[in-house]
Amino acid sequence: MSVKQDNKSSAKNGEKNSTPGKKQNKHSKSNQEPQTTESAQINELDELIEKQQVRIQELEEELAQLKDTQLRKAAEMENTKRRLQRERDQIFQISRENAVLDFLPVSDDLLRTLYAMKNDESGAAYLDGIRMVAQKFDDILEKHGVTRINEAGVPFDVELHDALLSQKAEDESIESGTVLQVIENGYRMGEKTLRHAKVIVSQ
């Protein structure tokens, strides 16, 4: 009797000892499942973040290209605007020069008349009238930035003078290449020579 009771008690004890082990395995499996799910979610988030970063970089590159295109177009427009302004200025300047050139012969005739009549006392009143007209004409030329090239005794300058004749100067102290006489006045507008002065130059 005692032997059977011992066997039963040991069997019961064995069952009791085995039960907690099974429960522990169930707990370990249940703990692993949430960890696996959480890891997968993290991976998905990482992939999503990486895709978003790539997309952000693409958008930034597109924006940079758009800005560059806009800047180039703005620069082209500004260059076109400046070119058109230069062309307008050139056309205006050429028109002014042509208008002045048309009037220069009138000035020449007035000056020749004054020179021819300067010793004619009978035409003094007429001469005064011509002198007034010539002065007004000079004032108009000056208003448009036109200056007369009519100075003798200066070195010959190909930018200002056109030599009609070369001769020996009466005054030996005059150096060679000096303007002895201005036959026809020249004119300048600003830095541009509209018409070269026709001169006689010393040898």
PDB file of C-alpha atoms in Angstrom:
ATOM      1  CA  MET A   1       0.000   0.000   0.000  1.00  0.00           C
ATOM      2  CA  SER A   2       2.662   2.484   0.838  1.00  0.00           C
ATOM      3  CA  VAL A   3       4.478   1.844  -2.417  1.00  0.00           C
ATOM      4  CA  LYS A   4       1.408   2.598  -4.535  1.00  0.00           C
ATOM      5  CA  GLN A   5       0.716   5.728  -2.631  1.00  0.00           C
ATOM      6  CA  ASP A   6       4.244   6.904  -3.190  1.00  0.00           C
ATOM      7  CA  ASN A   7       3.958   6.239  -6.896  1.00  0.00           C
ATOM      8  CA  LYS A   8       0.704   8.169  -7.130  1.00  0.00           C
ATOM      9  CA  SER A   9       2.075  11.082  -5.207  1.00  0.00           C
ATOM     10  CA  SER A  10       5.188  11.186  -7.366  1.00  0.00           C
ATOM     11  CA  ALA A  11       3.050  11.053 -10.506  1.00  0.00           C
ATOM     12  CA  LYS A  12       0.966  13.942  -9.302  1.00  0.00           C
ATOM     13  CA  ASN A  13       4.052  15.852  -8.478  1.00  0.00           C
ATOM     14  CA  GLY A  14       5.332  15.193 -11.953  1.00  0.00           C
ATOM     15  CA  GLU A  15       2.148  16.528 -13.503  1.00  0.00           C
ATOM     16  CA  LYS A  16       2.335  19.619 -11.375  1.00  0.00           C
ATOM     17  CA  ASN A  17       5.938  20.209 -12.370  1.00  0.00           C
ATOM     18  CA  SER A  18       5.260  19.755 -16.085  1.00  0.00           C
ATOM     19  CA  THR A  19       2.357  22.214 -16.280  1.00  0.00           C
ATOM     20  CA  PRO A  20       4.320  25.440 -15.681  1.00  0.00           C
ATOM     21  CA  GLY A  21       6.765  24.491 -18.434  1.00  0.00           C
ATOM     22  CA  LYS A  22       4.000  24.357 -21.029  1.00  0.00           C
ATOM     23  CA  LYS A  23       2.629  27.688 -19.894  1.00  0.00           C
ATOM     24  CA  GLN A  24       6.104  29.228 -20.194  1.00  0.00           C
ATOM     25  CA  ASN A  25       6.436  28.113 -23.828  1.00  0.00           C
ATOM     26  CA  LYS A  26       3.094  29.721 -24.666  1.00  0.00           C
ATOM     27  CA  HIS A  27       4.220  32.986 -23.100  1.00  0.00           C
ATOM     28  CA  SER A  28       7.527  33.015 -25.057  1.00  0.00           C
ATOM     29  CA  LYS A  29       5.717  32.504 -28.384  1.00  0.00           C
ATOM     30  CA  SER A  30       3.254  35.259 -27.622  1.00  0.00           C
ATOM     31  CA  ASN A  31       6.160  37.624 -26.800  1.00  0.00           C
ATOM     32  CA  GLN A  32       7.967  36.872 -30.095  1.00  0.00           C
ATOM     33  CA  GLU A  33       4.933  37.628 -32.291  1.00  0.00           C
ATOM     34  CA  PRO A  34       4.576  41.320 -31.245  1.00  0.00           C
ATOM     35  CA  GLN A  35       8.340  41.836 -31.702  1.00  0.00           C
ATOM     36  CA  THR A  36       8.197  40.475 -35.256  1.00  0.00           C
ATOM     37  CA  THR A  37       5.218  42.696 -36.124  1.00  0.00           C
ATOM     38  CA  GLU A  38       6.906  45.765 -34.688  1.00  0.00           C
ATOM     39  CA  SER A  39      10.101  45.074 -36.649  1.00  0.00           C
ATOM     40  CA  ALA A  40       8.142  44.771 -39.890  1.00  0.00           C
ATOM     41  CA  GLN A  41       6.389  48.055 -39.229  1.00  0.00           C
ATOM     42  CA  ILE A  42       9.703  49.770 -38.579  1.00  0.00           C
ATOM     43  CA  ASN A  43      11.078  48.416 -41.857  1.00  0.00           C
ATOM     44  CA  GLU A  44       8.025  49.691 -43.705  1.00  0.00           C
ATOM     45  CA  LEU A  45       8.439  53.118 -42.135  1.00  0.00           C
ATOM     46  CA  ASP A  46      12.121  53.179 -43.067  1.00  0.00           C
ATOM     47  CA  GLU A  47      11.271  52.330 -46.672  1.00  0.00           C
ATOM     48  CA  LEU A  48       8.566  54.983 -46.750  1.00  0.00           C
ATOM     49  CA  ILE A  49      10.920  57.604 -45.312  1.00  0.00           C
ATOM     50  CA  GLU A  50      13.590  56.660 -47.838  1.00  0.00           C
ATOM     51  CA  LYS A  51      11.109  56.994 -50.718  1.00  0.00           C
ATOM     52  CA  GLN A  52       9.963  60.366 -49.412  1.00  0.00           C
ATOM     53  CA  GLN A  53      13.557  61.552 -49.146  1.00  0.00           C
ATOM     54  CA  VAL A  54      14.216  60.499 -52.736  1.00  0.00           C
ATOM     55  CA  ARG A  55      11.078  62.324 -53.852  1.00  0.00           C
ATOM     56  CA  ILE A  56      12.079  65.438 -51.903  1.00  0.00           C
ATOM     57  CA  GLN A  57      15.483  65.390 -53.588  1.00  0.00           C
ATOM     58  CA  GLU A  58      13.833  65.051 -57.007  1.00  0.00           C
ATOM     59  CA  LEU A  59      11.524  67.986 -56.260  1.00  0.00           C
ATOM     60  CA  GLU A  60      14.451  70.094 -55.072  1.00  0.00           C
ATOM     61  CA  GLU A  61      16.317  69.338 -58.315  1.00  0.00           C
ATOM     62  CA  GLU A  62      13.236  70.237 -60.374  1.00  0.00           C
ATOM     63  CA  LEU A  63      12.853  73.483 -58.422  1.00  0.00           C
ATOM     64  CA  ALA A  64      16.515  74.341 -58.971  1.00  0.00           C
ATOM     65  CA  GLN A  65      16.106  73.725 -62.711  1.00  0.00           C
ATOM     66  CA  LEU A  66      13.016  75.936 -62.829  1.00  0.00           C
ATOM     67  CA  LYS A  67      14.845  78.717 -60.986  1.00  0.00           C
ATOM     68  CA  ASP A  68      17.800  78.413 -63.353  1.00  0.00           C
ATOM     69  CA  THR A  69      15.485  78.541 -66.374  1.00  0.00           C
ATOM     70  CA  GLN A  70      13.710  81.610 -65.012  1.00  0.00           C
ATOM     71  CA  LEU A  71      17.004  83.362 -64.305  1.00  0.00           C
ATOM     72  CA  ARG A  72      18.264  82.644 -67.822  1.00  0.00           C
ATOM     73  CA  LYS A  73      15.020  83.890 -69.361  1.00  0.00           C
ATOM     74  CA  ALA A  74      15.149  87.028 -67.220  1.00  0.00           C
ATOM     75  CA  ALA A  75      18.760  87.623 -68.287  1.00  0.00           C
ATOM     76  CA  GLU A  76      17.821  87.118 -71.944  1.00  0.00           C
ATOM     77  CA  MET A  77      14.949  89.589 -71.611  1.00  0.00           C
ATOM     78  CA  GLU A  78      17.231  92.150 -69.970  1.00  0.00           C
ATOM     79  CA  ASN A  79      19.857  91.704 -72.693  1.00  0.00           C
ATOM     80  CA  THR A  80      17.191  92.079 -75.377  1.00  0.00           C
ATOM     81  CA  LYS A  81      15.877  95.202 -73.674  1.00  0.00           C
ATOM     82  CA  ARG A  82      19.358  96.728 -73.539  1.00  0.00           C
ATOM     83  CA  ARG A  83      20.071  95.799 -77.156  1.00  0.00           C
ATOM     84  CA  LEU A  84      16.824  97.409 -78.329  1.00  0.00           C
ATOM     85  CA  GLN A  85      17.608 100.526 -76.296  1.00  0.00           C
ATOM     86  CA  ARG A  86      21.080 100.727 -77.860  1.00  0.00           C
ATOM     87  CA  GLU A  87      19.569 100.331 -81.314  1.00  0.00           C
ATOM     88  CA  ARG A  88      17.033 103.081 -80.609  1.00  0.00           C
ATOM     89  CA  ASP A  89      19.801 105.347 -79.325  1.00  0.00           C
ATOM     90  CA  GLN A  90      21.906 104.629 -82.404  1.00  0.00           C
ATOM     91  CA  ILE A  91      18.998 105.340 -84.743  1.00  0.00           C
ATOM     92  CA  PHE A  92      18.274 108.583 -82.917  1.00  0.00           C
ATOM     93  CA  GLN A  93      21.929 109.600 -82.997  1.00  0.00           C
ATOM     94  CA  ILE A  94      22.232 108.818 -86.706  1.00  0.00           C
ATOM     95  CA  SER A  95      19.092 110.846 -87.385  1.00  0.00           C
ATOM     96  CA  ARG A  96      20.550 113.809 -85.485  1.00  0.00           C
ATOM     97  CA  GLU A  97      23.839 113.517 -87.346  1.00  0.00           C
ATOM     98  CA  ASN A  98      22.114 113.363 -90.731  1.00  0.00           C
ATOM     99  CA  ALA A  99      19.975 116.392 -89.870  1.00  0.00           C
ATOM    100  CA  VAL A 100      23.037 118.382 -88.823  1.00  0.00           C
ATOM    101  CA  LEU A 101      24.939 117.337 -91.946  1.00  0.00           C
ATOM    102  CA  ASP A 102      22.101 118.666 -94.087  1.00  0.00           C
ATOM    103  CA  PHE A 103      22.404 122.086 -92.444  1.00  0.00           C
ATOM    104  CA  LEU A 104      26.205 122.399 -92.516  1.00  0.00           C
ATOM    105  CA  PRO A 105      26.340 123.785 -96.075  1.00  0.00           C
ATOM    106  CA  VAL A 106      23.992 126.561 -94.967  1.00  0.00           C
ATOM    107  CA  SER A 107      26.410 127.478 -92.196  1.00  0.00           C
ATOM    108  CA  ASP A 108      29.291 127.424 -94.666  1.00  0.00           C
ATOM    109  CA  ASP A 109      27.458 129.774 -97.033  1.00  0.00           C
ATOM    110  CA  LEU A 110      26.650 132.192 -94.239  1.00  0.00           C
ATOM    111  CA  LEU A 111      30.276 132.290 -93.132  1.00  0.00           C
ATOM    112  CA  ARG A 112      31.516 132.801 -96.687  1.00  0.00           C
ATOM    113  CA  THR A 113      29.063 135.662 -97.140  1.00  0.00           C
ATOM    114  CA  LEU A 114      30.241 137.288 -93.927  1.00  0.00           C
ATOM    115  CA  TYR A 115      33.861 136.930 -94.991  1.00  0.00           C
ATOM    116  CA  ALA A 116      33.184 138.366 -98.458  1.00  0.00           C
ATOM    117  CA  MET A 117      31.247 141.372 -97.120  1.00  0.00           C
ATOM    118  CA  LYS A 118      33.337 142.216 -94.071  1.00  0.00           C
ATOM    119  CA  ASN A 119      35.023 145.145 -95.868  1.00  0.00           C
ATOM    120  CA  ASP A 120      31.882 146.332 -97.693  1.00  0.00           C
ATOM    121  CA  GLU A 121      30.618 149.330 -95.724  1.00  0.00           C
ATOM    122  CA  SER A 122      27.644 149.849 -98.033  1.00  0.00           C
ATOM    123  CA  GLY A 123      26.122 146.606 -96.967  1.00  0.00           C
ATOM    124  CA  ALA A 124      26.721 147.037 -93.226  1.00  0.00           C
ATOM    125  CA  ALA A 125      23.068 146.620 -92.263  1.00  0.00           C
ATOM    126  CA  TYR A 126      22.703 143.573 -94.482  1.00  0.00           C
ATOM    127  CA  LEU A 127      25.913 142.186 -93.030  1.00  0.00           C
ATOM    128  CA  ASP A 128      24.611 142.579 -89.484  1.00  0.00           C
ATOM    129  CA  GLY A 129      21.504 140.594 -90.410  1.00  0.00           C
ATOM    130  CA  ILE A 130      23.577 137.778 -91.847  1.00  0.00           C
ATOM    131  CA  ARG A 131      25.808 137.825 -88.779  1.00  0.00           C
ATOM    132  CA  MET A 132      22.751 137.413 -86.513  1.00  0.00           C
ATOM    133  CA  VAL A 133      21.467 134.483 -88.592  1.00  0.00           C
ATOM    134  CA  ALA A 134      24.902 132.844 -88.498  1.00  0.00           C
ATOM    135  CA  GLN A 135      25.090 133.278 -84.724  1.00  0.00           C
ATOM    136  CA  LYS A 136      21.655 131.716 -84.240  1.00  0.00           C
ATOM    137  CA  PHE A 137      22.699 128.836 -86.414  1.00  0.00           C
ATOM    138  CA  ASP A 138      25.837 128.339 -84.337  1.00  0.00           C
ATOM    139  CA  ASP A 139      23.734 128.378 -81.173  1.00  0.00           C
ATOM    140  CA  ILE A 140      21.524 125.617 -82.574  1.00  0.00           C
ATOM    141  CA  LEU A 141      24.561 123.528 -83.493  1.00  0.00           C
ATOM    142  CA  GLU A 142      26.022 124.020 -80.029  1.00  0.00           C
ATOM    143  CA  LYS A 143      22.708 122.980 -78.475  1.00  0.00           C
ATOM    144  CA  HIS A 144      23.019 119.656 -80.294  1.00  0.00           C
ATOM    145  CA  GLY A 145      26.605 119.177 -79.150  1.00  0.00           C
ATOM    146  CA  VAL A 146      28.173 120.203 -82.455  1.00  0.00           C
ATOM    147  CA  THR A 147      31.521 122.010 -82.431  1.00  0.00           C
ATOM    148  CA  ARG A 148      33.361 123.554 -85.379  1.00  0.00           C
ATOM    149  CA  ILE A 149      36.849 122.431 -86.446  1.00  0.00           C
ATOM    150  CA  ASN A 150      38.410 125.617 -87.801  1.00  0.00           C
ATOM    151  CA  GLU A 151      41.632 126.196 -85.899  1.00  0.00           C
ATOM    152  CA  ALA A 152      44.894 126.870 -87.750  1.00  0.00           C
ATOM    153  CA  GLY A 153      48.358 126.487 -86.235  1.00  0.00           C
ATOM    154  CA  VAL A 154      47.578 123.101 -84.682  1.00  0.00           C
ATOM    155  CA  PRO A 155      49.178 119.757 -85.562  1.00  0.00           C
ATOM    156  CA  PHE A 156      47.500 117.898 -88.408  1.00  0.00           C
ATOM    157  CA  ASP A 157      45.187 115.169 -87.076  1.00  0.00           C
ATOM    158  CA  VAL A 158      43.790 112.530 -89.422  1.00  0.00           C
ATOM    159  CA  GLU A 159      40.788 112.199 -87.103  1.00  0.00           C
ATOM    160  CA  LEU A 160      39.908 115.874 -87.648  1.00  0.00           C
ATOM    161  CA  HIS A 161      41.549 117.089 -90.844  1.00  0.00           C
ATOM    162  CA  ASP A 162      41.606 116.303 -94.541  1.00  0.00           C
ATOM    163  CA  ALA A 163      44.747 117.691 -96.213  1.00  0.00           C
ATOM    164  CA  LEU A 164      44.013 119.284 -99.588  1.00  0.00           C
ATOM    165  CA  LEU A 165      47.486 120.707-100.078  1.00  0.00           C
ATOM    166  CA  SER A 166      50.948 120.579 -98.539  1.00  0.00           C
ATOM    167  CA  GLN A 167      53.199 123.611 -98.880  1.00  0.00           C
ATOM    168  CA  LYS A 168      56.213 125.250 -97.302  1.00  0.00           C
ATOM    169  CA  ALA A 169      55.385 127.666 -94.501  1.00  0.00           C
ATOM    170  CA  GLU A 170      56.546 131.264 -94.781  1.00  0.00           C
ATOM    171  CA  ASP A 171      57.492 131.188 -91.102  1.00  0.00           C
ATOM    172  CA  GLU A 172      60.445 128.815 -90.750  1.00  0.00           C
ATOM    173  CA  SER A 173      59.666 128.286 -87.074  1.00  0.00           C
ATOM    174  CA  ILE A 174      56.469 126.410 -87.993  1.00  0.00           C
ATOM    175  CA  GLU A 175      57.002 122.686 -87.758  1.00  0.00           C
ATOM    176  CA  SER A 176      56.184 120.278 -90.537  1.00  0.00           C
ATOM    177  CA  GLY A 177      52.670 118.827 -90.373  1.00  0.00           C
ATOM    178  CA  THR A 178      51.066 121.978 -88.978  1.00  0.00           C
ATOM    179  CA  VAL A 179      47.695 123.215 -90.226  1.00  0.00           C
ATOM    180  CA  LEU A 180      48.436 126.471 -92.072  1.00  0.00           C
ATOM    181  CA  GLN A 181      44.961 127.314 -93.288  1.00  0.00           C
ATOM    182  CA  VAL A 182      41.423 125.926 -92.986  1.00  0.00           C
ATOM    183  CA  ILE A 183      39.740 125.944 -96.397  1.00  0.00           C
ATOM    184  CA  GLU A 184      36.462 124.449 -95.209  1.00  0.00           C
ATOM    185  CA  ASN A 185      35.387 124.024 -91.606  1.00  0.00           C
ATOM    186  CA  GLY A 186      34.946 120.595 -90.082  1.00  0.00           C
ATOM    187  CA  TYR A 187      32.389 119.627 -87.471  1.00  0.00           C
ATOM    188  CA  ARG A 188      32.201 117.231 -84.545  1.00  0.00           C
ATOM    189  CA  MET A 189      29.250 115.939 -82.574  1.00  0.00           C
ATOM    190  CA  GLY A 190      30.477 114.767 -79.205  1.00  0.00           C
ATOM    191  CA  GLU A 191      33.454 112.502 -79.896  1.00  0.00           C
ATOM    192  CA  LYS A 192      32.445 111.766 -83.484  1.00  0.00           C
ATOM    193  CA  THR A 193      33.742 113.746 -86.447  1.00  0.00           C
ATOM    194  CA  LEU A 194      30.802 114.558 -88.710  1.00  0.00           C
ATOM    195  CA  ARG A 195      32.929 116.223 -91.348  1.00  0.00           C
ATOM    196  CA  HIS A 196      36.696 116.604 -91.569  1.00  0.00           C
ATOM    197  CA  ALA A 197      38.086 120.084 -91.957  1.00  0.00           C
ATOM    198  CA  LYS A 198      39.734 120.652 -95.344  1.00  0.00           C
ATOM    199  CA  VAL A 199      43.117 122.199 -94.660  1.00  0.00           C
ATOM    200  CA  ILE A 200      46.498 123.217 -96.049  1.00  0.00           C
ATOM    201  CA  VAL A 201      49.406 121.602 -94.190  1.00  0.00           C
ATOM    202  CA  SER A 202      53.029 122.719 -93.835  1.00  0.00           C
ATOM    203  CA  GLN A 203      55.746 120.594 -95.410  1.00  0.00           C
TER     204      GLN A 203
END
